[in-house]
Coordinates of N, CA and C in Angstrom, one line a residue:
T4 N -15.5 46.1 -50.2 CA -15.9 46.2 -48.8 C -15.7 44.9 -48.2
M5 N -15.8 44.8 -46.9 CA -15.6 43.7 -46.0 C -16.8 42.6 -46.2
F6 N -17.9 43.2 -46.9 CA -18.9 42.3 -46.9 C -18.7 41.3 -48.2
F7 N -17.9 41.8 -49.2 CA -17.8 41.0 -50.2 C -16.3 40.1 -50.2
T8 N -15.7 40.3 -49.1 CA -14.4 39.5 -48.9 C -14.8 38.1 -48.3
R9 N -13.9 37.3 -48.7 CA -14.0 35.8 -48.4 C -13.0 35.4 -47.3
L10 N -13.2 34.5 -46.5 CA -12.3 34.0 -45.5 C -11.2 33.1 -46.2
T11 N -10.0 33.1 -45.6 CA -9.0 32.3 -46.1 C -9.4 30.7 -46.1
P12 N -9.1 30.0 -47.1 CA -9.3 28.6 -47.0 C -8.8 27.9 -45.9
G13 N -9.5 27.2 -45.1 CA -8.9 26.4 -44.0 C -9.0 27.2 -42.7
S14 N -9.5 28.3 -42.8 CA -9.5 29.4 -41.6 C -10.8 28.9 -40.7
E15 N -10.9 29.5 -39.5 CA -11.8 29.2 -38.4 C -13.2 29.7 -39.2
P16 N -14.3 28.8 -39.2 CA -15.7 29.3 -39.8 C -16.4 30.2 -39.0
E17 N -16.9 31.3 -39.7 CA -17.8 32.1 -39.0 C -19.3 31.6 -38.9
F18 N -19.6 30.7 -39.9 CA -20.9 30.1 -39.9 C -20.9 28.9 -38.8
I19 N -22.0 29.0 -38.3 CA -22.0 27.9 -37.0 C -23.4 27.3 -37.2
L20 N -23.3 25.8 -37.3 CA -24.6 25.0 -37.4 C -25.4 25.1 -36.3
F21 N -26.7 25.2 -36.6 CA -27.7 25.3 -35.5 C -27.8 26.7 -34.8
S22 N -27.1 27.8 -35.2 CA -27.1 29.0 -34.8 C -28.5 29.6 -35.3
T23 N -28.6 30.8 -34.7 CA -29.9 31.6 -35.1 C -30.1 31.9 -36.6
A24 N -28.6 32.3 -37.1 CA -28.6 32.7 -38.5 C -29.0 31.3 -39.4
H25 N -28.5 30.3 -38.9 CA -28.7 28.9 -39.6 C -30.2 28.6 -39.7
F26 N -30.8 28.8 -38.6 CA -32.4 28.4 -38.5 C -33.3 29.3 -39.3
I27 N -32.7 30.7 -39.3 CA -33.6 31.7 -40.1 C -33.3 31.2 -41.7
A28 N -32.2 31.1 -42.0 CA -31.9 30.9 -43.3 C -32.6 29.6 -43.9
V29 N -32.6 28.4 -43.1 CA -33.3 27.3 -43.5 C -34.9 27.5 -43.5
L30 N -35.4 28.1 -42.6 CA -36.9 28.5 -42.6 C -37.2 29.4 -43.8
F31 N -36.3 30.4 -44.2 CA -36.6 31.4 -45.2 C -36.4 30.5 -46.4
S32 N -35.6 29.6 -46.7 CA -35.3 28.8 -48.0 C -36.5 27.9 -48.2
M33 N -37.0 27.3 -47.1 CA -38.1 26.5 -47.3 C -39.4 27.2 -47.6
F34 N -39.6 28.4 -46.9 CA -40.8 29.2 -47.4 C -40.6 29.6 -48.7
L35 N -39.5 30.1 -49.4 CA -39.3 30.6 -50.5 C -39.5 29.3 -51.6
L36 N -39.1 28.1 -51.2 CA -39.3 26.9 -52.1 C -40.8 26.7 -52.1
L37 N -41.5 26.6 -51.2 CA -43.0 26.4 -51.3 C -43.8 27.5 -52.0
Y38 N -43.3 28.8 -51.9 CA -44.0 29.9 -52.6 C -43.6 29.7 -54.1
F39 N -42.4 29.4 -54.5 CA -42.2 29.3 -55.8 C -42.8 28.1 -56.5
L40 N -42.9 27.0 -55.8 CA -43.7 25.7 -56.3 C -45.1 26.2 -56.6
Y41 N -45.7 27.1 -55.8 CA -47.1 27.5 -55.9 C -47.2 28.4 -57.1
K42 N -46.1 29.3 -57.4 CA -46.3 30.4 -58.3 C -45.8 30.1 -59.7
L43 N -44.9 29.0 -59.9 CA -44.1 28.6 -61.0 C -45.1 28.3 -62.3
P44 N -46.3 27.7 -61.9 CA -47.2 27.4 -63.2 C -47.5 28.7 -64.0
K45 N -47.6 29.8 -63.3 CA -47.9 31.1 -63.9 C -46.9 31.4 -65.1
L46 N -45.8 31.0 -65.0 CA -44.8 31.4 -66.0 C -45.1 30.4 -67.3
K47 N -46.0 29.7 -67.3 CA -46.3 28.9 -68.5 C -46.9 29.8 -69.6
T48 N -47.6 30.8 -69.3 CA -48.1 31.5 -70.4 C -47.5 33.1 -70.2
S49 N -46.4 33.0 -69.5 CA -45.7 34.5 -69.4 C -44.8 34.6 -70.5
K50 N -44.8 35.9 -70.9 CA -43.7 36.3 -72.1 C -42.4 36.4 -71.3
Y51 N -42.3 36.5 -70.1 CA -41.1 36.7 -69.4 C -40.4 35.5 -69.1
E52 N -40.9 34.3 -69.2 CA -40.4 33.0 -68.9 C -39.0 32.8 -69.4
P53 N -38.8 33.0 -70.6 CA -37.3 32.8 -71.1 C -36.4 33.7 -70.3
F54 N -36.7 34.9 -69.9 CA -35.9 35.8 -69.1 C -35.5 35.2 -67.8
V55 N -36.5 34.7 -67.1 CA -36.3 34.0 -65.9 C -35.5 32.9 -65.9
R56 N -35.7 32.0 -66.9 CA -34.9 30.8 -67.2 C -33.4 31.1 -67.4
Y57 N -33.1 32.0 -68.1 CA -31.8 32.4 -68.6 C -31.1 33.2 -67.3
F58 N -31.9 33.9 -66.7 CA -31.4 34.5 -65.5 C -30.7 33.6 -64.5
I59 N -31.5 32.5 -64.3 CA -31.2 31.5 -63.4 C -29.8 30.7 -64.0
V60 N -29.6 30.6 -65.1 CA -28.5 30.0 -65.9 C -27.4 31.0 -65.6
I61 N -27.5 32.1 -65.9 CA -26.5 33.1 -65.8 C -26.0 33.2 -64.2
Y62 N -26.8 33.3 -63.4 CA -26.5 33.3 -61.9 C -25.7 31.9 -61.3
L63 N -26.2 30.7 -61.8 CA -25.6 29.6 -61.5 C -24.3 29.5 -62.0
L64 N -24.0 29.9 -63.3 CA -22.6 29.9 -63.9 C -21.8 30.9 -63.2
F65 N -22.3 32.1 -62.9 CA -21.5 33.1 -62.2 C -21.1 32.7 -60.9
S66 N -22.1 31.9 -60.1 CA -21.5 31.6 -58.8 C -20.5 30.4 -58.8
S67 N -20.5 29.7 -59.8 CA -19.5 28.6 -59.9 C -18.2 29.3 -60.4
L68 N -18.1 30.4 -61.2 CA -16.9 30.9 -61.8 C -16.4 31.9 -60.5
Y69 N -17.3 32.4 -59.6 CA -16.9 33.2 -58.6 C -16.1 32.1 -57.5
K70 N -16.6 31.1 -57.3 CA -15.9 30.0 -56.5 C -14.5 29.7 -57.0
Q71 N -14.5 29.6 -58.3 CA -13.2 29.2 -59.0 C -12.2 30.3 -58.7
Y72 N -12.7 31.5 -58.9 CA -11.8 32.7 -58.9 C -11.4 32.8 -57.5
Y73 N -12.2 32.5 -56.5 CA -11.8 32.6 -55.0 C -10.5 31.5 -54.8
L74 N -10.7 30.3 -55.5 CA -9.6 29.3 -55.3 C -8.6 29.7 -55.8
L75 N -8.5 30.2 -57.1 CA -7.4 30.7 -57.9 C -6.5 31.8 -57.1
K76 N -7.3 32.6 -56.5 CA -6.7 33.9 -55.5 C -5.9 33.3 -54.6
W77 N -6.2 32.1 -54.0 CA -5.5 31.7 -52.8 C -4.5 30.6 -53.3
N78 N -4.3 30.5 -54.5 CA -3.2 29.5 -55.1 C -3.4 28.2 -54.6
V79 N -4.4 27.5 -54.5 CA -4.7 26.1 -54.0 C -4.3 25.4 -55.1
P80 N -4.0 23.9 -54.7 CA -3.4 22.9 -55.7 C -4.6 22.9 -56.7
W81 N -4.2 22.3 -57.9 CA -5.2 22.3 -59.1 C -6.3 21.2 -58.7
Y82 N -6.1 20.2 -57.9 CA -7.3 19.3 -57.6 C -8.4 19.8 -56.8
A83 N -7.9 21.1 -56.1 CA -9.0 21.7 -55.3 C -10.1 22.3 -56.0
H84 N -9.8 22.5 -57.4 CA -10.8 23.1 -58.3 C -11.9 22.0 -58.7
L85 N -11.5 20.8 -58.4 CA -12.4 19.7 -58.9 C -13.7 19.6 -57.9
P86 N -15.0 19.4 -58.5 CA -16.2 19.5 -57.7 C -16.1 18.7 -56.4
N87 N -16.5 19.1 -55.3 CA -16.5 18.3 -53.9 C -17.8 17.7 -53.7
A88 N -18.8 17.9 -54.5 CA -20.2 17.4 -54.4 C -20.9 17.3 -55.9
T89 N -21.9 16.7 -55.8 CA -22.9 16.7 -57.1 C -23.3 18.2 -57.3
C90 N -23.3 19.0 -56.4 CA -24.0 20.4 -56.5 C -23.1 21.1 -57.6
G91 N -21.9 21.0 -57.5 CA -20.9 21.5 -58.7 C -21.3 21.1 -60.1
L92 N -21.5 19.8 -60.2 CA -21.9 19.3 -61.3 C -23.4 19.6 -61.8
A93 N -24.2 19.7 -60.8 CA -25.6 20.1 -61.1 C -25.7 21.5 -61.6
I94 N -24.9 22.4 -61.4 CA -25.0 23.8 -61.9 C -24.7 23.6 -63.5
V95 N -23.9 22.5 -63.9 CA -23.6 22.5 -65.2 C -24.9 21.8 -65.9
T96 N -25.3 20.7 -65.2 CA -26.4 20.0 -65.9 C -27.7 20.8 -65.9
A97 N -28.0 21.8 -64.8 CA -29.1 22.6 -64.8 C -29.1 23.5 -65.8
S98 N -27.9 24.1 -66.1 CA -27.8 25.1 -67.2 C -28.0 24.5 -68.6
L99 N -27.5 23.4 -68.7 CA -27.7 22.6 -70.0 C -29.3 22.3 -70.1
M100 N -29.7 21.9 -69.2 CA -31.3 21.6 -68.9 C -32.1 22.7 -69.5
F101 N -31.8 23.9 -68.9 CA -32.6 25.2 -69.1 C -32.4 25.6 -70.7
I102 N -31.1 25.4 -71.2 CA -30.8 25.9 -72.5 C -31.4 24.9 -73.5
T103 N -31.1 23.7 -73.4 CA -31.6 22.7 -74.4 C -32.9 22.0 -74.1
K104 N -33.3 22.0 -72.8 CA -34.6 21.3 -72.4 C -34.6 19.8 -72.5
K105 N -33.3 19.2 -72.8 CA -33.2 17.8 -72.9 C -33.5 17.1 -71.8
R106 N -34.1 15.8 -71.8 CA -34.6 15.3 -70.7 C -33.5 14.6 -69.8
I107 N -32.4 14.2 -70.4 CA -31.4 13.6 -69.6 C -30.9 14.5 -68.7
Y108 N -30.7 15.8 -68.8 CA -30.2 16.8 -68.1 C -31.3 17.0 -66.9
F109 N -32.4 16.9 -67.3 CA -33.6 17.3 -66.3 C -33.5 16.2 -65.2
V110 N -33.4 14.9 -65.7 CA -33.3 13.9 -64.9 C -32.4 13.9 -63.8
I111 N -31.2 14.0 -64.5 CA -30.0 13.9 -63.3 C -30.1 15.2 -62.5
T112 N -30.4 16.4 -62.9 CA -30.5 17.6 -62.1 C -31.5 17.4 -60.9
F113 N -32.6 16.8 -61.4 CA -33.6 16.5 -60.3 C -33.1 15.6 -59.3
Y114 N -32.6 14.4 -59.6 CA -31.9 13.6 -58.6 C -31.0 14.1 -57.7
W115 N -30.0 14.9 -58.2 CA -28.9 15.6 -57.6 C -29.5 16.7 -56.7
G116 N -30.7 17.0 -57.0 CA -31.4 18.0 -56.2 C -31.4 17.8 -54.6
W117 N -31.4 16.4 -54.3 CA -31.5 15.9 -52.7 C -30.2 16.6 -52.3
G118 N -29.0 16.5 -52.9 CA -27.7 17.1 -52.4 C -27.7 18.6 -52.1
A119 N -28.3 19.2 -52.9 CA -28.5 20.7 -52.7 C -29.4 20.9 -51.6
F120 N -30.6 20.2 -51.5 CA -31.5 20.4 -50.5 C -30.9 20.1 -49.1
L121 N -30.0 19.2 -49.1 CA -29.2 18.9 -47.7 C -28.3 20.0 -47.5
A122 N -27.6 20.5 -48.5 CA -26.8 21.6 -48.3 C -27.6 23.0 -47.8
L123 N -28.6 23.1 -48.2 CA -29.5 24.1 -47.6 C -29.8 23.9 -46.0
L124 N -30.0 22.6 -45.7 CA -30.1 22.2 -44.3 C -29.1 22.2 -43.4
F125 N -27.9 21.8 -44.0 CA -26.6 21.5 -43.3 C -25.4 22.0 -44.2
P126 N -25.3 23.5 -44.3 CA -24.4 24.1 -45.2 C -23.0 23.7 -44.6
N127 N -22.0 23.5 -45.6 CA -20.6 23.3 -45.4 C -19.9 24.7 -45.9
M128 N -19.8 25.5 -45.0 CA -19.3 26.8 -45.7 C -18.5 27.6 -44.4
L129 N -17.8 28.6 -44.7 CA -17.0 29.4 -43.8 C -17.6 30.6 -43.3
E130 N -18.2 31.2 -44.2 CA -18.8 32.6 -44.0 C -20.1 32.6 -43.5
G131 N -20.4 33.6 -42.5 CA -21.6 33.9 -41.8 C -22.4 34.9 -42.5
P132 N -23.6 35.3 -41.9 CA -24.4 36.1 -42.6 C -23.9 37.7 -42.8
T133 N -22.7 38.0 -42.2 CA -22.0 39.3 -42.5 C -21.3 39.3 -43.7
K134 N -21.3 38.2 -44.5 CA -20.6 38.0 -45.7 C -21.4 37.7 -46.9
Y135 N -21.1 38.3 -48.1 CA -21.9 38.0 -49.3 C -22.0 36.6 -49.6
Y136 N -21.0 35.8 -49.5 CA -20.9 34.4 -49.9 C -21.8 33.5 -49.2
F137 N -22.3 34.0 -48.0 CA -23.3 33.2 -47.2 C -24.6 33.2 -48.1
Y138 N -25.0 34.3 -48.6 CA -26.1 34.5 -49.4 C -26.1 33.9 -50.7
Q139 N -24.9 33.9 -51.3 CA -24.5 33.2 -52.6 C -24.8 31.7 -52.4
F140 N -24.2 31.3 -51.4 CA -24.3 29.6 -51.1 C -25.7 29.3 -51.0
Y141 N -26.4 30.1 -50.3 CA -27.9 29.7 -50.0 C -28.6 29.8 -51.5
L142 N -28.5 31.0 -52.2 CA -29.1 31.2 -53.3 C -28.7 30.1 -54.5
R143 N -27.4 29.7 -54.4 CA -27.0 28.8 -55.5 C -27.7 27.4 -55.2
H144 N -27.7 26.9 -54.1 CA -28.1 25.6 -53.8 C -29.7 25.8 -53.9
F145 N -30.4 26.8 -53.6 CA -31.7 27.0 -53.6 C -32.2 26.9 -55.3
L146 N -31.4 27.5 -55.9 CA -31.8 27.5 -57.5 C -31.5 26.1 -58.1
I147 N -30.5 25.3 -57.5 CA -30.3 24.0 -58.1 C -31.5 23.2 -57.7
V148 N -32.1 23.3 -56.5 CA -33.2 22.6 -56.1 C -34.4 23.0 -57.0
L149 N -34.6 24.3 -57.1 CA -35.7 24.8 -57.8 C -35.7 24.5 -59.3
S150 N -34.5 24.4 -59.8 CA -34.4 24.2 -61.4 C -35.2 23.0 -61.9
S151 N -35.1 21.8 -61.2 CA -35.7 20.7 -61.8 C -37.3 20.9 -61.6
F152 N -37.7 21.5 -60.5 CA -39.1 21.9 -60.0 C -39.7 22.7 -61.0
Y153 N -38.8 23.6 -61.6 CA -39.2 24.7 -62.5 C -39.6 23.9 -63.9
M154 N -38.8 22.9 -64.2 CA -39.2 22.1 -65.5 C -40.4 21.5 -65.4
I155 N -40.7 20.7 -64.1 CA -41.9 20.2 -63.8 C -43.0 20.8 -63.9
K156 N -43.0 22.0 -63.4 CA -44.2 23.0 -63.1 C -44.6 23.9 -64.3
V157 N -43.4 24.1 -65.2 CA -43.5 25.0 -66.3 C -43.3 24.4 -67.6
F158 N -42.8 23.2 -67.7 CA -42.7 22.5 -69.0 C -43.3 21.1 -69.0
D159 N -43.9 20.9 -67.7 CA -44.6 19.5 -67.6 C -43.7 18.4 -67.7
K160 N -42.4 18.4 -67.3 CA -41.4 17.3 -67.3 C -41.8 16.3 -66.2
K161 N -41.6 15.0 -66.5 CA -42.0 14.1 -65.5 C -41.0 13.2 -65.1
I162 N -40.9 12.7 -64.0 CA -40.1 11.7 -63.5 C -40.8 10.4 -63.4
F163 N -40.2 9.4 -64.0 CA -40.5 8.1 -64.2 C -39.8 7.1 -63.3
K164 N -40.5 5.9 -62.8 CA -39.8 5.1 -61.9 C -38.5 4.7 -62.5
S165 N -38.5 4.4 -63.7 CA -37.3 3.9 -64.4 C -36.2 4.9 -64.5
D166 N -36.3 6.2 -64.2 CA -35.3 7.2 -64.2 C -34.3 7.0 -63.1
Y167 N -34.7 6.2 -62.0 CA -33.9 6.0 -60.9 C -32.6 5.1 -61.4
K168 N -32.9 4.4 -62.4 CA -31.7 3.6 -63.0 C -30.7 4.5 -63.5
T169 N -31.2 5.7 -64.2 CA -30.2 6.6 -64.8 C -29.5 7.2 -63.6
Y170 N -30.0 7.7 -62.7 CA -29.5 8.4 -61.5 C -28.3 7.4 -61.0
V171 N -28.6 6.1 -60.7 CA -27.6 5.3 -60.3 C -26.4 5.1 -61.3
S172 N -26.8 5.0 -62.5 CA -25.7 4.6 -63.5 C -24.8 5.7 -63.7
I173 N -25.3 7.1 -63.4 CA -24.4 8.1 -63.5 C -23.7 8.4 -62.3
T174 N -24.4 8.5 -61.2 CA -23.9 8.9 -59.9 C -23.0 8.0 -59.3
L175 N -23.1 6.6 -59.4 CA -22.4 5.8 -58.7 C -20.8 5.6 -59.3
P176 N -20.7 5.8 -60.6 CA -19.3 5.9 -61.2 C -18.5 7.2 -60.9
I177 N -19.5 8.2 -60.8 CA -18.9 9.6 -60.2 C -18.2 9.4 -58.9
A178 N -19.1 8.7 -58.0 CA -18.7 8.6 -56.7 C -17.5 7.8 -56.5
L179 N -17.4 6.7 -57.2 CA -16.2 5.8 -57.1 C -14.9 6.6 -57.6
I180 N -15.1 7.4 -58.7 CA -14.0 8.0 -59.3 C -13.4 9.0 -58.2
G181 N -14.6 9.7 -57.5 CA -14.1 10.7 -56.5 C -13.4 10.2 -55.4
L182 N -13.8 8.9 -55.1 CA -13.3 8.0 -53.9 C -11.7 7.8 -54.3
F183 N -11.7 7.3 -55.5 CA -10.2 7.0 -56.1 C -9.3 8.1 -56.1
L184 N -9.7 9.2 -56.7 CA -9.0 10.4 -56.8 C -8.5 11.0 -55.4
S185 N -9.5 11.0 -54.5 CA -9.3 11.5 -53.1 C -8.2 10.8 -52.4
L186 N -8.4 9.4 -52.5 CA -7.3 8.5 -51.9 C -6.1 8.5 -52.6
L187 N -6.0 8.6 -54.0 CA -4.7 8.8 -54.6 C -4.0 10.0 -54.3
I188 N -4.6 11.2 -54.1 CA -4.0 12.5 -54.0 C -3.7 12.6 -52.4
N189 N -4.7 12.1 -51.6 CA -4.4 11.9 -50.1 C -4.1 13.4 -49.6
D190 N -4.9 14.3 -49.9 CA -4.8 15.8 -49.3 C -6.4 16.2 -48.8
L191 N -6.8 15.7 -47.8 CA -8.3 16.0 -47.4 C -8.7 17.4 -47.3
D192 N -7.7 18.2 -46.9 CA -7.8 19.7 -46.7 C -8.2 20.3 -48.2
N193 N -7.9 19.6 -49.2 CA -8.2 20.4 -50.6 C -9.0 19.6 -51.4
L194 N -9.1 18.1 -51.3 CA -10.1 17.3 -52.0 C -10.6 16.2 -51.2
N195 N -11.9 16.2 -51.2 CA -12.8 15.3 -50.6 C -13.9 15.1 -51.6
M196 N -13.7 14.6 -52.7 CA -14.6 14.5 -53.9 C -15.7 13.7 -53.6
M197 N -17.0 14.3 -53.9 CA -18.1 13.7 -53.6 C -18.3 13.2 -51.9
Y198 N -17.5 13.8 -51.2 CA -17.6 13.6 -49.7 C -17.3 12.1 -49.5
M199 N -16.4 11.3 -50.2 CA -16.3 10.1 -50.2 C -15.3 9.6 -49.2
T200 N -14.5 10.4 -48.7 CA -13.4 10.1 -47.8 C -13.6 10.5 -46.5
E201 N -14.5 11.4 -46.1 CA -14.7 12.1 -44.9 C -16.1 12.8 -45.0
P202 N -16.8 12.9 -43.9 CA -18.1 13.4 -43.8 C -17.8 14.8 -44.1
P203 N -18.9 15.4 -44.9 CA -18.9 16.9 -45.2 C -19.0 17.8 -44.0
V204 N -19.9 17.5 -43.0 CA -20.0 18.3 -41.9 C -20.1 17.2 -40.5
K205 N -19.8 17.9 -39.4 CA -19.8 17.2 -38.2 C -21.4 16.5 -38.0
N206 N -21.3 15.2 -37.9 CA -22.7 14.5 -37.7 C -22.2 13.3 -36.9
I207 N -23.2 13.0 -36.0 CA -22.9 12.0 -35.1 C -22.9 10.6 -35.6
I208 N -24.0 10.4 -36.6 CA -24.0 9.2 -37.3 C -22.7 9.0 -38.2
L209 N -22.5 10.0 -38.9 CA -21.4 9.7 -40.0 C -20.0 9.8 -39.5
D210 N -19.8 10.6 -38.3 CA -18.6 10.4 -37.7 C -18.4 9.0 -37.0
Y211 N -19.4 8.5 -36.6 CA -19.3 7.0 -35.8 C -19.0 6.2 -36.9
V212 N -19.6 6.2 -38.1 CA -19.4 5.3 -39.2 C -18.0 5.4 -39.6
Y213 N -17.5 6.7 -39.8 CA -16.2 7.2 -40.3 C -15.0 6.6 -39.3
S214 N -15.5 6.3 -38.0 CA -14.4 5.7 -37.2 C -13.9 4.4 -37.4
F215 N -14.8 3.7 -38.2 CA -14.5 2.3 -38.5 C -13.6 2.2 -39.9
G216 N -13.4 3.5 -40.5 CA -12.3 3.4 -41.7 C -12.9 3.8 -42.9
H217 N -12.2 4.3 -43.7 CA -12.6 4.8 -45.1 C -13.4 3.9 -45.8
A218 N -13.2 2.7 -45.9 CA -13.9 1.6 -46.8 C -15.4 1.6 -46.2
I219 N -15.5 1.4 -44.9 CA -16.8 1.3 -44.4 C -17.6 2.7 -44.5
Y220 N -16.9 3.6 -44.4 CA -17.7 5.0 -44.6 C -18.1 5.2 -46.0
A221 N -17.2 4.9 -47.0 CA -17.6 5.0 -48.3 C -18.7 4.2 -48.7
F222 N -18.8 3.0 -48.3 CA -19.8 2.0 -48.6 C -21.1 2.6 -48.0
F223 N -21.1 3.2 -46.8 CA -22.2 3.6 -46.2 C -22.7 4.9 -46.9
W224 N -21.8 5.8 -47.2 CA -22.3 7.0 -47.9 C -23.0 6.8 -49.4
I225 N -22.3 5.9 -50.0 CA -22.9 5.5 -51.2 C -24.3 4.9 -51.0
T226 N -24.6 4.0 -50.0 CA -25.7 3.5 -49.8 C -26.8 4.6 -49.3
V227 N -26.3 5.4 -48.5 CA -27.1 6.7 -48.1 C -27.5 7.4 -49.4
A228 N -26.6 7.8 -50.2 CA -26.8 8.6 -51.4 C -27.9 7.9 -52.3
L229 N -27.8 6.6 -52.5 CA -28.7 5.8 -53.3 C -30.1 5.8 -52.8
L230 N -30.1 5.8 -51.3 CA -31.5 5.7 -50.6 C -32.1 7.2 -50.7
L231 N -31.3 8.0 -50.5 CA -31.9 9.4 -50.7 C -32.4 9.8 -52.0
G232 N -31.8 9.3 -53.0 CA -32.1 9.5 -54.3 C -33.4 8.9 -54.5
Y233 N -33.6 7.7 -54.0 CA -34.8 6.9 -54.1 C -36.0 7.6 -53.4
L234 N -35.8 8.1 -52.2 CA -36.7 8.8 -51.4 C -37.1 10.0 -52.1
W235 N -36.0 10.9 -52.7 CA -36.4 12.1 -53.3 C -37.4 12.1 -54.4
Q236 N -37.3 11.0 -55.1 CA -38.4 10.8 -56.2 C -39.7 10.4 -55.9
L237 N -39.9 9.9 -54.8 CA -41.2 9.3 -54.4 C -42.3 10.2 -54.5
P238 N -42.4 11.4 -54.2 CA -43.5 12.3 -54.4 C -43.8 12.7 -55.8
F239 N -42.8 12.4 -56.7 CA -42.9 12.9 -58.2 C -43.2 11.9 -59.2
Y240 N -42.7 10.7 -59.0 CA -42.6 9.7 -60.2 C -44.0 9.2 -60.5
K241 N -44.1 8.7 -61.8 CA -45.3 8.3 -62.3 C -45.1 6.7 -62.1
R242 N -46.0 6.1 -61.3 CA -45.8 4.6 -61.1 C -46.2 3.8 -62.1
N243 N -46.9 4.2 -63.1 CA -47.4 3.5 -64.1 C -46.2 3.1 -65.2
V244 N -45.0 3.7 -65.1 CA -44.1 3.6 -66.2 C -42.7 2.9 -65.4

């Protein structure tokens, strides 16, 4: 049906920032996030906890494969399959985190959560609410944000002040690799890895900085990413470590 069809890559977006559908989706997402933060501790003693956890893994991986299938269908260049943001990588780390419960996956998924949170507030997609992908986009990014909170609330995982160094040491090299590949391939329609060569959405501040050139924009975007990661941890980290 038309509900499950996706728009052609590069076509005119149906989704409009700051539209009624956008505001409703953001408000609903924030309500759900607060609701689940309140309810998640109940899973600690629930026999259904593993089912919930593995359902999230299955859905996250399905959403990633669905996106790759869409790109294959339209025969885009190979480099268009590379992740354009940390959200694509966070699907992998969140899945590994839920399966193994290893702390390194929890830490990096937690910090990359700010990117998924921003995607909930300012989505970069073509489809509007008449299409299935609109809802998949929101659910995928919602689950990325929720996944690390799940580990905090259900398994008592903690973020320590020193974990910020882990975030920087992993995210900074990935951002620089993204910048290098995007500039090397020079095809912004198909590759803007980690949004290092162009703003992900129309934004007065980012567009102004971008007008000064790639280098200034890339430095500014890295600075913003490091700052947002630092601010994201503040309500959670344990100051005594």
